[in-house]
Short mmCIF file of C-alpha atoms and ligand atoms in Angstrom, two decimals:
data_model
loop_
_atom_site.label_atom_id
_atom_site.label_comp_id
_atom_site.label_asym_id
_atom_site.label_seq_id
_atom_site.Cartn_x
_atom_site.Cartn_y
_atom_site.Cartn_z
CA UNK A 1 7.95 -28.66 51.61
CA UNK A 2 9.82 -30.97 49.40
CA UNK A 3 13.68 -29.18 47.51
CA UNK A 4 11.83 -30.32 44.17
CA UNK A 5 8.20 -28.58 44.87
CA UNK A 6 10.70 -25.35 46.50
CA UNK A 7 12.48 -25.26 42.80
CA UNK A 8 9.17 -25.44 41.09
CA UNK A 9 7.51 -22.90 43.12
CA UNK A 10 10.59 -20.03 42.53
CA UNK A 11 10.96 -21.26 38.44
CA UNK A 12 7.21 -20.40 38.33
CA UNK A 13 7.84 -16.91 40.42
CA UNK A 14 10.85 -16.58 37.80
CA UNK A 15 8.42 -17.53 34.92
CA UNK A 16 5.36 -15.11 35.86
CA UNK A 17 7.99 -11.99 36.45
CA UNK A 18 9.43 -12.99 33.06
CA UNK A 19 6.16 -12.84 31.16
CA UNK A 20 4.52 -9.87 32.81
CA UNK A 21 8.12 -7.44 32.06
CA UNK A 22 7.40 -8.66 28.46
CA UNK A 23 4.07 -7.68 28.40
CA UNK A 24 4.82 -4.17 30.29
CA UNK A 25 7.65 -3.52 26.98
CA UNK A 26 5.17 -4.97 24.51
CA UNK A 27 2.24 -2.87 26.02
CA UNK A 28 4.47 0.41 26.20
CA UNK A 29 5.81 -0.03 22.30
CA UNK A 30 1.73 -0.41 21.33
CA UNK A 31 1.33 2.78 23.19
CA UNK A 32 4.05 4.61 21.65
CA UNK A 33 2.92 3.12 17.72
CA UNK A 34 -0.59 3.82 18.67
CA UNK A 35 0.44 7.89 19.74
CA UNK A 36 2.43 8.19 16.55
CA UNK A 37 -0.71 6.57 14.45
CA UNK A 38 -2.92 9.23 16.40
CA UNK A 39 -0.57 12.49 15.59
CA UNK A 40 -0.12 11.65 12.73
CA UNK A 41 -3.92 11.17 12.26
CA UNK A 42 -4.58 14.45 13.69
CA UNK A 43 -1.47 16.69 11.43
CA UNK A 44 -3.07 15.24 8.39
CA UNK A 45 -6.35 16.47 9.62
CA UNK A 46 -4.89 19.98 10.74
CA UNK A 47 -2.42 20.28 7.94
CA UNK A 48 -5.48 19.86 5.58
CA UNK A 49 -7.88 22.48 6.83
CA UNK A 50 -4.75 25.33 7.51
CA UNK A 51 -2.76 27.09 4.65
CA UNK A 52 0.84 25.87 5.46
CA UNK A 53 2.59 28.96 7.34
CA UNK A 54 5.66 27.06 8.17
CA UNK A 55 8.49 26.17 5.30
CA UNK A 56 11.91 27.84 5.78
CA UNK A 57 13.28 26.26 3.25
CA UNK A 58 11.55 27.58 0.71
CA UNK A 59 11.48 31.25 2.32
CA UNK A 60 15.01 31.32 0.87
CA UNK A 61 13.66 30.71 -2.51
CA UNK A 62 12.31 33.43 -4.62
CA UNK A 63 9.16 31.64 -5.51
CA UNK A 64 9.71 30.64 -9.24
CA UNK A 65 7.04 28.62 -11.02
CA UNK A 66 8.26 25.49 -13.19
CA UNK A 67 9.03 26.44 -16.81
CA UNK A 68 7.03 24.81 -19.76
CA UNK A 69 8.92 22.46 -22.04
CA UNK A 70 12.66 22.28 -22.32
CA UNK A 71 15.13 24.68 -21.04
CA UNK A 72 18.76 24.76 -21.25
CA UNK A 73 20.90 24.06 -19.08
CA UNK A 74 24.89 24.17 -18.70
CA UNK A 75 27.12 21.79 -16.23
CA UNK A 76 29.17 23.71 -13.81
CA UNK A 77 30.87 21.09 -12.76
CA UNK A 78 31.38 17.57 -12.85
CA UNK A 79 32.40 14.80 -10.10
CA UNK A 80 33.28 10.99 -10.38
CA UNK A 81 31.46 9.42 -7.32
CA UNK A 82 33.29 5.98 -6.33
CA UNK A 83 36.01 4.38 -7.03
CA UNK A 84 34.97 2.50 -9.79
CA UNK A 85 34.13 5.64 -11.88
CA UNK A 86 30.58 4.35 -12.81
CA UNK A 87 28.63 7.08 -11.13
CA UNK A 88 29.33 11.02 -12.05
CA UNK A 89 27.40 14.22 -10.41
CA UNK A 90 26.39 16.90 -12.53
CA UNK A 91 25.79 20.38 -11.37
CA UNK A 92 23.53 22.34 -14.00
CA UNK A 93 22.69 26.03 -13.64
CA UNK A 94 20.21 27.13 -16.02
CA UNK A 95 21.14 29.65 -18.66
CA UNK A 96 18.94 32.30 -18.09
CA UNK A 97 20.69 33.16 -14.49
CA UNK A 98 17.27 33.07 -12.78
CA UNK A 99 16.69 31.51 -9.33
CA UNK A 100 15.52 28.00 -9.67
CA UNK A 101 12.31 26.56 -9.00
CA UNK A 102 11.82 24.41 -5.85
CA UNK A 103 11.22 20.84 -6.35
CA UNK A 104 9.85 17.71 -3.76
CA UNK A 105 12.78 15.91 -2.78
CA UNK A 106 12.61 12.90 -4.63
CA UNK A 107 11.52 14.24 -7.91
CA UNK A 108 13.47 14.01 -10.70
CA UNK A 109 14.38 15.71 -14.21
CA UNK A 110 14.21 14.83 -18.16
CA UNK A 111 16.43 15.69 -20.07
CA UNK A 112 16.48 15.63 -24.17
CA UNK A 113 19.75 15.00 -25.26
CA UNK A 114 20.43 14.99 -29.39
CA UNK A 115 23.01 11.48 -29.05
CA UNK A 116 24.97 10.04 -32.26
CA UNK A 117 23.69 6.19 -33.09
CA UNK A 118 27.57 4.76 -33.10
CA UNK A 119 26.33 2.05 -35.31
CA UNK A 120 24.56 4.22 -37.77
CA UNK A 121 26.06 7.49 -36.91
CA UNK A 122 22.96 9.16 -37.13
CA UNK A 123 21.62 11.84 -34.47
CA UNK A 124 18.61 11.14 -32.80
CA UNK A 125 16.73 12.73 -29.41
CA UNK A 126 16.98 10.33 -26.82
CA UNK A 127 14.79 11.80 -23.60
CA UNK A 128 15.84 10.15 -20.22
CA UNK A 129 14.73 10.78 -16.40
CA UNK A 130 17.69 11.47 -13.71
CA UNK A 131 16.45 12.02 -9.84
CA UNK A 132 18.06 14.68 -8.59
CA UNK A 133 20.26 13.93 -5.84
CA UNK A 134 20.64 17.13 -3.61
CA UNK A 135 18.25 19.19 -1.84
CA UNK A 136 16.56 21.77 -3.62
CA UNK A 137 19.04 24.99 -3.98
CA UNK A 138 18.01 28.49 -5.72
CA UNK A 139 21.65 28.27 -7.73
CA UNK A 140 21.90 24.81 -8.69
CA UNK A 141 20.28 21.08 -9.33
CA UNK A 142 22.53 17.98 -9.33
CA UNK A 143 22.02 14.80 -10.92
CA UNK A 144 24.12 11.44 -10.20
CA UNK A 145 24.46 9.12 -13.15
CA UNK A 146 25.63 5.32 -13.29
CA UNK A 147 26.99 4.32 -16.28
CA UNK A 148 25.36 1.56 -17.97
CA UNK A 149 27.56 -0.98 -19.47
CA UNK A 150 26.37 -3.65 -22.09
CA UNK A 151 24.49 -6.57 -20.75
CA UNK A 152 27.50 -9.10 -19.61
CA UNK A 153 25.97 -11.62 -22.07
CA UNK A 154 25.49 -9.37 -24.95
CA UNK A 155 28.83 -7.67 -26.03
CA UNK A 156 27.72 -6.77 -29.30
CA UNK A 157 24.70 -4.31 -28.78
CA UNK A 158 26.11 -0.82 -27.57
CA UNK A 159 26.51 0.01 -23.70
CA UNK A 160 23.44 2.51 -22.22
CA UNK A 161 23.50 5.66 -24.82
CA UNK A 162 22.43 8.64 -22.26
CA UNK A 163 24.23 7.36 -19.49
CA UNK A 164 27.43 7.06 -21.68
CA UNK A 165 26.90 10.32 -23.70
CA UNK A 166 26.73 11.72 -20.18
CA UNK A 167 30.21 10.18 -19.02
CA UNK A 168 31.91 10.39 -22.12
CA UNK A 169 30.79 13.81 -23.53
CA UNK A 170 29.36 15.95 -21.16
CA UNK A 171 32.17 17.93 -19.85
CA UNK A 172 31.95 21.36 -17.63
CA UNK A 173 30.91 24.11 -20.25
CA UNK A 174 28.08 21.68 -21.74
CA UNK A 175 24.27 22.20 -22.33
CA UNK A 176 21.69 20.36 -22.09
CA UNK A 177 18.01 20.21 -22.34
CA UNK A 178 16.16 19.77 -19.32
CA UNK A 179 12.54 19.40 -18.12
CA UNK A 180 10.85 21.01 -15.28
CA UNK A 181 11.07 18.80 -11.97
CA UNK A 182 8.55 16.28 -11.81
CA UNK A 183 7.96 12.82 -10.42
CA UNK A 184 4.82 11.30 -7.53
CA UNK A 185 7.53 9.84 -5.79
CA UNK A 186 8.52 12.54 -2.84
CA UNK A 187 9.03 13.56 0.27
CA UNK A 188 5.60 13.72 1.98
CA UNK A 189 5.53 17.14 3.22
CA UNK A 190 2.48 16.65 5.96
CA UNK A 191 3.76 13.31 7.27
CA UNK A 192 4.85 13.58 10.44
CA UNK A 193 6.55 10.24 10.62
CA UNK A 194 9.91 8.66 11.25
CA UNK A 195 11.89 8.44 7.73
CA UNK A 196 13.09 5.23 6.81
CA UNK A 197 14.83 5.56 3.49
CA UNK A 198 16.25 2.50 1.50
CA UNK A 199 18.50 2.97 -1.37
CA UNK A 200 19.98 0.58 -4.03
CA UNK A 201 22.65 1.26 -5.66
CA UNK A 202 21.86 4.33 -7.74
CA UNK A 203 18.46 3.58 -6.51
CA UNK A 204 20.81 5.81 -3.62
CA UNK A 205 19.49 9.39 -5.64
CA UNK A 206 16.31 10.47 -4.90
CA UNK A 207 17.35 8.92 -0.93
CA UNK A 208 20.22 11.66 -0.68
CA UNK A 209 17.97 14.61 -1.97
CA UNK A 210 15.01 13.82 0.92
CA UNK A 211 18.15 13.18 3.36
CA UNK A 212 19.98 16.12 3.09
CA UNK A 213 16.42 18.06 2.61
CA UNK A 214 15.55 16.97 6.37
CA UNK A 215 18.87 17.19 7.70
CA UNK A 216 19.41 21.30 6.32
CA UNK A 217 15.75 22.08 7.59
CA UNK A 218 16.66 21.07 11.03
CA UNK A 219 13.65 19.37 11.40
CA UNK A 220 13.19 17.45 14.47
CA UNK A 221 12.32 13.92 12.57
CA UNK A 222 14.79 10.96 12.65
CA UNK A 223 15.86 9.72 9.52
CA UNK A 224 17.37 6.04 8.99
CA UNK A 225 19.25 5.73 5.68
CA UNK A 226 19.84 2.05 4.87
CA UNK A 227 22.23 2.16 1.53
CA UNK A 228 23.12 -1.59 -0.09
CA UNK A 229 25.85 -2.00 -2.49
CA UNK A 230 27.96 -4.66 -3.18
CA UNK A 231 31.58 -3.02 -1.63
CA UNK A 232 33.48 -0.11 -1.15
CA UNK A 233 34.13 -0.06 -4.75
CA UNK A 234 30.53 1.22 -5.64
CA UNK A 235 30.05 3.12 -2.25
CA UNK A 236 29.29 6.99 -2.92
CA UNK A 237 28.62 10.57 -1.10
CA UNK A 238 31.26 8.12 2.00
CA UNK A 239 32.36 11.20 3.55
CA UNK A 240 28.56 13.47 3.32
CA UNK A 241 26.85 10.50 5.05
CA UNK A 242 29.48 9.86 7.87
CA UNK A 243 29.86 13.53 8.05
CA UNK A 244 25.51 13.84 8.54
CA UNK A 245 25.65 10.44 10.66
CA UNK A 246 28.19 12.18 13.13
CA UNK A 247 26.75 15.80 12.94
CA UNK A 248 23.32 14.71 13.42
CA UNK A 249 21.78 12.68 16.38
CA UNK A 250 18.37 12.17 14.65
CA UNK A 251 20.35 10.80 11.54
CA UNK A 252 21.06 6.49 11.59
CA UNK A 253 22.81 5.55 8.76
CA UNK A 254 22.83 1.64 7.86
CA UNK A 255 25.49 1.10 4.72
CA UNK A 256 25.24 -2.52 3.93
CA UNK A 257 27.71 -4.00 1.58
CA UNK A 258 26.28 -7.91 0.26
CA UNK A 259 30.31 -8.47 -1.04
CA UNK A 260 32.94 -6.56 1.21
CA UNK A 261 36.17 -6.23 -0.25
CA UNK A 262 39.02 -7.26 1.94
CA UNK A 263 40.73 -3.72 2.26
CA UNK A 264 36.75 -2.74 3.35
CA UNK A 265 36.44 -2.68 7.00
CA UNK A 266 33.35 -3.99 9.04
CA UNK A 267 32.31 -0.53 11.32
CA UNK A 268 33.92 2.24 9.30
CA UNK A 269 33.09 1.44 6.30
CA UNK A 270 30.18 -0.36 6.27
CA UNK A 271 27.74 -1.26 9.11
CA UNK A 272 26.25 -4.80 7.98
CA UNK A 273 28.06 -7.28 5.68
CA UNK A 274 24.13 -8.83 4.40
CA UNK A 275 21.39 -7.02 2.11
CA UNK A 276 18.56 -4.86 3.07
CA UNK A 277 16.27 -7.09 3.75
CA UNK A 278 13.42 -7.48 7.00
CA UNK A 279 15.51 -8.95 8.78
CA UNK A 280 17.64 -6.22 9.08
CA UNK A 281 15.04 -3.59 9.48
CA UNK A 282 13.97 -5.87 12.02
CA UNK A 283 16.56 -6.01 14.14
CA UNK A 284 17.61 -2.18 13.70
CA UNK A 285 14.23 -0.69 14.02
CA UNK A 286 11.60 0.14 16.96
CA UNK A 287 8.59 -1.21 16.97
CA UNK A 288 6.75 1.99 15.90
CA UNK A 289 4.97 3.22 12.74
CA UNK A 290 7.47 4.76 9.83
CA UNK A 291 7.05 6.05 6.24
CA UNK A 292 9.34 4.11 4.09
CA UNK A 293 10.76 5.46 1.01
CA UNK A 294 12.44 2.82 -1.53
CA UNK A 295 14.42 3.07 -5.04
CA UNK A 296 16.81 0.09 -6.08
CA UNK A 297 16.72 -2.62 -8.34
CA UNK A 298 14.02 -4.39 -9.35
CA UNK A 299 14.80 -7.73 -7.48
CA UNK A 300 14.97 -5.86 -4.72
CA UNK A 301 11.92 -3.53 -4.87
CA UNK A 302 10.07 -7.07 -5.89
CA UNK A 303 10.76 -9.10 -2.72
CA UNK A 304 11.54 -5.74 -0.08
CA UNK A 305 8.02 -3.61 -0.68
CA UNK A 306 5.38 -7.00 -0.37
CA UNK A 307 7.52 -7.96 2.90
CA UNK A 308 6.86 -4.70 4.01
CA UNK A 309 3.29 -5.01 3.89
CA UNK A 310 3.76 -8.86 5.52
CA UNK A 311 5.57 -7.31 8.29
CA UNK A 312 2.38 -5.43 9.07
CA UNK A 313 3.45 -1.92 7.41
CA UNK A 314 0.24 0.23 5.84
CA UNK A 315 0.19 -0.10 2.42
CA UNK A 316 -0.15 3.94 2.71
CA UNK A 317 3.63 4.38 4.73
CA UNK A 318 5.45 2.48 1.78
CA UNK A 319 7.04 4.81 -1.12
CA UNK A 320 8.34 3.31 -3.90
CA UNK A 321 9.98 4.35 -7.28
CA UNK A 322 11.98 1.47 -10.15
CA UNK A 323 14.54 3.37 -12.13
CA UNK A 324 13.02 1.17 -15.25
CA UNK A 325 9.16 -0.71 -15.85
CA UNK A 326 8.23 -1.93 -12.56
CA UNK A 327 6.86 -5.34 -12.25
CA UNK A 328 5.51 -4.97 -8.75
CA UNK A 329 1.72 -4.33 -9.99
CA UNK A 330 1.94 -6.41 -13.05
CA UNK A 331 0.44 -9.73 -11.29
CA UNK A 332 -2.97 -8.98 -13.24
CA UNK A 333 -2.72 -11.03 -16.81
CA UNK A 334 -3.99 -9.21 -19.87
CA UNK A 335 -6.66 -10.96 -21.54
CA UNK A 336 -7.04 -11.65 -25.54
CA UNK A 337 -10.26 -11.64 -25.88
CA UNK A 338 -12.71 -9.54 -24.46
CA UNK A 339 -15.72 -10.34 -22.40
CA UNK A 340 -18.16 -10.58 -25.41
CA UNK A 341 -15.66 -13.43 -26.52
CA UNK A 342 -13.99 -11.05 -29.18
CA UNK A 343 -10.44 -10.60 -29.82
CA UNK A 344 -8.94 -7.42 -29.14
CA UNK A 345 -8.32 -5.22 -32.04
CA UNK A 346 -5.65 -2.40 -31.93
CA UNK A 347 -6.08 0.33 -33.99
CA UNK A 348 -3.60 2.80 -35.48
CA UNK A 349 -5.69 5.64 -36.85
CA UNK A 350 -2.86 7.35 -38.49
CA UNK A 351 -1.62 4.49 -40.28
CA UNK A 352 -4.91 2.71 -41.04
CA UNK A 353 -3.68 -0.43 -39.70
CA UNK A 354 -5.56 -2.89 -37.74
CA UNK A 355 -3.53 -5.33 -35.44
CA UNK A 356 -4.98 -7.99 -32.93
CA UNK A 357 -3.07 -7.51 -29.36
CA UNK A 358 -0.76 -9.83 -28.52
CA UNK A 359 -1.00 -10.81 -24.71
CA UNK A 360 2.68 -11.50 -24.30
CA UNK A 361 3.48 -8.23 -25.02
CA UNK A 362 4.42 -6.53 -21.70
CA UNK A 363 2.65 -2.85 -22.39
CA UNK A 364 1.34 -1.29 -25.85
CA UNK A 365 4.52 0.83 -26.87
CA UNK A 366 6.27 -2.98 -27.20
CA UNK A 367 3.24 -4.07 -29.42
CA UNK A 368 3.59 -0.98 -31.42
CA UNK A 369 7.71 -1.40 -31.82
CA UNK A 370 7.13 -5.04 -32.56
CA UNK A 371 5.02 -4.39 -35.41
CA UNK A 372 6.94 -1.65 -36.66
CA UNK A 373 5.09 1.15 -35.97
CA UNK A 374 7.26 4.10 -34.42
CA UNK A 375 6.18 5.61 -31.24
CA UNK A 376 8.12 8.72 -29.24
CA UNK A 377 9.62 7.18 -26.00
CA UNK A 378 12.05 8.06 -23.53
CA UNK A 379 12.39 6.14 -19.90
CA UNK A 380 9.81 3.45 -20.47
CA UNK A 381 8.70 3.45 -16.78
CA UNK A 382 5.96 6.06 -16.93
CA UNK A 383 7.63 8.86 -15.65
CA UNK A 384 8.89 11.02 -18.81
CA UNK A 385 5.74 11.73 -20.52
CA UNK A 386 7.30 10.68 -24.23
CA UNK A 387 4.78 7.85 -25.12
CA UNK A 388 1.71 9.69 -24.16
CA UNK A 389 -0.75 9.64 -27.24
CA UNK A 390 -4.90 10.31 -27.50
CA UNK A 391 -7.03 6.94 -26.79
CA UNK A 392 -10.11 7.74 -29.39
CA UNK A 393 -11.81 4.79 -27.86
CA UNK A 394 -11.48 2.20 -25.66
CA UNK A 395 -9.92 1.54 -22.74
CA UNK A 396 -6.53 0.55 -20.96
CA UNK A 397 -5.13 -1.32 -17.86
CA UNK A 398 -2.02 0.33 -16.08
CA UNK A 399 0.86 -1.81 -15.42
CA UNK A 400 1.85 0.78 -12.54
CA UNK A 401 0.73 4.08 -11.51
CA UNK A 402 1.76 6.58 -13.85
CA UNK A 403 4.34 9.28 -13.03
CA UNK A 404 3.76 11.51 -15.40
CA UNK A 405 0.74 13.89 -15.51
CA UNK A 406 -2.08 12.51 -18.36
CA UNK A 407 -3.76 14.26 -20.13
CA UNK A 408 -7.69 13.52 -20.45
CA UNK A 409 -8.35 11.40 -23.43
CA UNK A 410 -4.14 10.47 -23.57
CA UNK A 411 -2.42 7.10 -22.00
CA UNK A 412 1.24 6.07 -21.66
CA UNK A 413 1.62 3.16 -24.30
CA UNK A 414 4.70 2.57 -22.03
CA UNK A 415 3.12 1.35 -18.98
CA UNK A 416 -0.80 -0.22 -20.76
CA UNK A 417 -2.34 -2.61 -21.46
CA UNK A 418 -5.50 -2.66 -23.67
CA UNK A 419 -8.87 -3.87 -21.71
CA UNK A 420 -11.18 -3.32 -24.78
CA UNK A 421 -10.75 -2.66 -28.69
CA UNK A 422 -8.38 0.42 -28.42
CA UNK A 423 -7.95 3.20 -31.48
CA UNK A 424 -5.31 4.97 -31.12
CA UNK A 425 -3.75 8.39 -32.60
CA UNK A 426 -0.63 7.43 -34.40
C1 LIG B 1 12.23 8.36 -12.65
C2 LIG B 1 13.61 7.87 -13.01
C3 LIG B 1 14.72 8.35 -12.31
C4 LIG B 1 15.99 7.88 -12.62
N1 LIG B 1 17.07 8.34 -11.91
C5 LIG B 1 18.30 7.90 -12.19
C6 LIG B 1 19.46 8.38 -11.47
O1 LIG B 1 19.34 9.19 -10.54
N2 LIG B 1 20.68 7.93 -11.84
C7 LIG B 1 20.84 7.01 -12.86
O2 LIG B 1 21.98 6.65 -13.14
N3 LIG B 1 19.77 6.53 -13.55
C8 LIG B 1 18.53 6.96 -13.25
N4 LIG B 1 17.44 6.50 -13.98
C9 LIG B 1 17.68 5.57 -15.11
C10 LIG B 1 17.98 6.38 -16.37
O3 LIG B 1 16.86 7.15 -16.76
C11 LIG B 1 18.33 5.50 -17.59
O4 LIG B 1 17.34 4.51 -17.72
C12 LIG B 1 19.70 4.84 -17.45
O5 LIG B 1 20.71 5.84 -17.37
C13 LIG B 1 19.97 3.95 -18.68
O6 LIG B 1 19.80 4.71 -19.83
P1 LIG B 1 20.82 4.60 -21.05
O7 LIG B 1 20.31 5.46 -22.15
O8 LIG B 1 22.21 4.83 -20.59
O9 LIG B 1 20.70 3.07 -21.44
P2 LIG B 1 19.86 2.46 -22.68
O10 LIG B 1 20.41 2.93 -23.96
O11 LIG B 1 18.43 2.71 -22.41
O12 LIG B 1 20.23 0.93 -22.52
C14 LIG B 1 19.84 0.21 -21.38
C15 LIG B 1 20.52 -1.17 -21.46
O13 LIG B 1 20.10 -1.86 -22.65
C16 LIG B 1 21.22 -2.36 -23.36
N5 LIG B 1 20.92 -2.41 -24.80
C17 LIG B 1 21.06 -1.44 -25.73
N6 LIG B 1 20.68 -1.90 -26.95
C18 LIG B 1 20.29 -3.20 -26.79
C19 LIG B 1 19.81 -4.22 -27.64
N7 LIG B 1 19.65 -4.00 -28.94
N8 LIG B 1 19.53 -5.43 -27.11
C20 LIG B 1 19.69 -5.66 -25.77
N9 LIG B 1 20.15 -4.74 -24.92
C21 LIG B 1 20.43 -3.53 -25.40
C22 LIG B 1 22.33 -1.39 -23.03
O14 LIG B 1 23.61 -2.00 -23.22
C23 LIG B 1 22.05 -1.13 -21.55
O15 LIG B 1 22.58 -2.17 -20.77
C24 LIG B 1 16.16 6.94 -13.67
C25 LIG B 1 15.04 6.49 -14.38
C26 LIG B 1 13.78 6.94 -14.06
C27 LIG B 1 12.59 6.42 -14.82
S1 LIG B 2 8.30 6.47 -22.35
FE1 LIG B 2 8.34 7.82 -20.65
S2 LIG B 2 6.26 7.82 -20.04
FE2 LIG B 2 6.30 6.33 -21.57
#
């Protein structure tokens, strides 16, 4: 035997032990996905025909049902977040000294705040949704609030009004009117999946109220938290999150700052100078079958949550909430004329006025405001309920799933589109 036919002989040998160790890991993390896919197939199936026996959490609570309308409120405390002072926790008890109501992790309140218009100096009710940001406790909720500063290019209109009034008025002693708990976007109490939660910059909130939900119930499900912000500057809840990452083993906490300051330091501070991207969750996660939960900015829910799907995720594992309108649904155009070749007609019935739809307006409340008519509105995004008005015929396209509960007959102008000829109540 030739030295040349000896080499080729043991690089093959080399070769075929090579590929069949690859297939042996690939084949075991297929079997692993495909035991998770099957439990989890078989707890929905269980958890659906039994009543559920098993929530110590909510043992604690005395079981109080969600109060109707508005109900006030008053901050016990107040704390500034990060070190640039744009984020401040409020802790509201209510006033009535009963035990609060449990809420999902995730869910979030709405508050109606009476705010002075520092142009015209006129009070008006401004309603605005805040997650809340702890786990559910029978004393307290807590919000966390970013303030909102003036677009950079647009000095002269007035920075956000809640989030300001909140930062620059809202002081311990303070009440405020706040809605029952609400919100789609939760914890999935019957999913008995890894937790892969990814938080944006405030987008951070409803993130920190399913995390520390999990990690106080002891329940034996790991949790990856994977937190962007740009530095150290806007990094909050630093000391909870190392605390949980170092206190629990089933907790893997991923802080990713895109711009690191220089005082910031790579492995205490942060774990990954780069965005949350696939990449990342690529290179950080097993190959095995998760429920994701995401909040951030829009740019970032736009490109993260198709990705996920790309990267083979089930469109049924991915959670998603936008702190404003969403764009991730609105690929479907709206027409301007119907099928019969008509243009659409909108019709205020109030008013008597008869306007034809504009198809570059992005939902119907911007139709209404752009032809003067005044319509009731709070977070624009679906979830507050504010917009929602009677539909006496017709029909309408959603934007996004709505987050608020709808009343038969009712739409959200906020998040529609008209399909047909609409009349509406206003
Ligand atoms: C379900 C849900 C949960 C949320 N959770 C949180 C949370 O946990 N924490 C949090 O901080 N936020 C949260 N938000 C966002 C929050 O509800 C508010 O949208 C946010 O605080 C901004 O409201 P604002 O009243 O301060 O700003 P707005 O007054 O609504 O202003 C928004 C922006 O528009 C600009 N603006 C004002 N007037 C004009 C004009 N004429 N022309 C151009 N621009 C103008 C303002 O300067 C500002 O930049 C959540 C939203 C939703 C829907
Ligand atoms: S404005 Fe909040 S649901 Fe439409």
């Amino acid at each position: 035997m030739t030295t040349d036919s000896l080499t080729f002989i043991i690089f093959g040998v080399i070769l075929a032990q090579i590929l069949i160790a690859s297939a042996l890991v690939f084949y075991r993390h297929k079997r692993k996905y495909r035991e998770f896919d099957a439990q989890e197939t078989v707890h929905t199936r269980v958890s659906k025909l039994l009543p559920q026996v098993s929530k110590p959490k909510e043992e604690m609570f005395v079981q109080e049902s969600f109060w109707e309308g508005f109900k006030e409120f008053s901050v016990q405390r107040r704390e500034l977040e990060d070190n640039n002072h744009s984020i401040c926790s409020f802790y509201l008890i209510p006033l009535d000294g009963k035990p609060l109501p449990v809420f999902k992790p995730g869910q979030f309140l709405t508050f109606k705040l009476l705010i002075e218009d520092l142009v015209t100096h006129e009070s008006k009710n401004v309603v605005r949704c805040y997650s809340l940001s702890d786990a559910p406790h029978p004393d307290y909720y807590r919000i966390s609030i970013k303030q909102v500063p003036a677009p950079i290019n647009k000095l002269d209109v007035p920075p956000g009004l809640s989030s300001s009034f909140f930062h620059d008025q809202v002081q311990k002693g303070s009440k405020v009117l706040v809605k029952a708990p609400s919100g789609h976007f939760h914890l999935m109490e019957n999913k008995h999946l890894p937790i892969v939660l990814i938080g944006g910059g405030i987008g951070i909130t409803p993130m920190l109220s399913i995390l520390n939900t999990v990690l106080e119930q002891e329940a034996n499900i790991d949790v990856w938290l994977y937190y962007g912000i740009r530095n150290g500057d806007e990094h909050i809840m630093k000391a909870h999150l190392q605390a949980l990452a170092r206190e629990h083993d089933n907790f893997h906490l991923h802080v990713c700052y895109s711009a690191p300051n220089e005082s910031d330091v790579d492995g205490i501070d942060y774990q990954h100078n780069a965005r949350v991207g696939i990449p990342l969750l690529r290179a950080t996660l097993k190959l095995m079958r998760y429920q994701f939960y995401i909040c951030g900015p829009k740019p970032m829910m736009e490109s993260l949550v198709p990705k996920l799907e790309d990267w083979g995720v089930k469109r049924d594992d991915i959670y998603y909430e936008s702190f404003g309108p969403a764009t991730l649904n609105k690929h479907k155009k709206t027409a301007q004329v119907m099928s019969s070749g008509h243009l659409i007609n909108i019709t205020f019935s109030k008013i008597g006025k008869s306007i034809q739809w504009d198809p570059a307006a992005d939902s119907l409340l911007e139709f209404a405001e752009a032809n003067n008519i005044v319509v009731e509105s709070g977070c624009r995004a679906g979830s507050c309920g504010s917009c929602q008005t009677a539909l006496k015929d017709g029909e309408v396209d959603y934007n996004q799933e709505p987050d608020a509960d709808v009343s038969p007959g009712h739409c959200l102008l906020c998040i529609s589109k008209p399909n047909s000829n609409l009349i509406l109540e206003l």
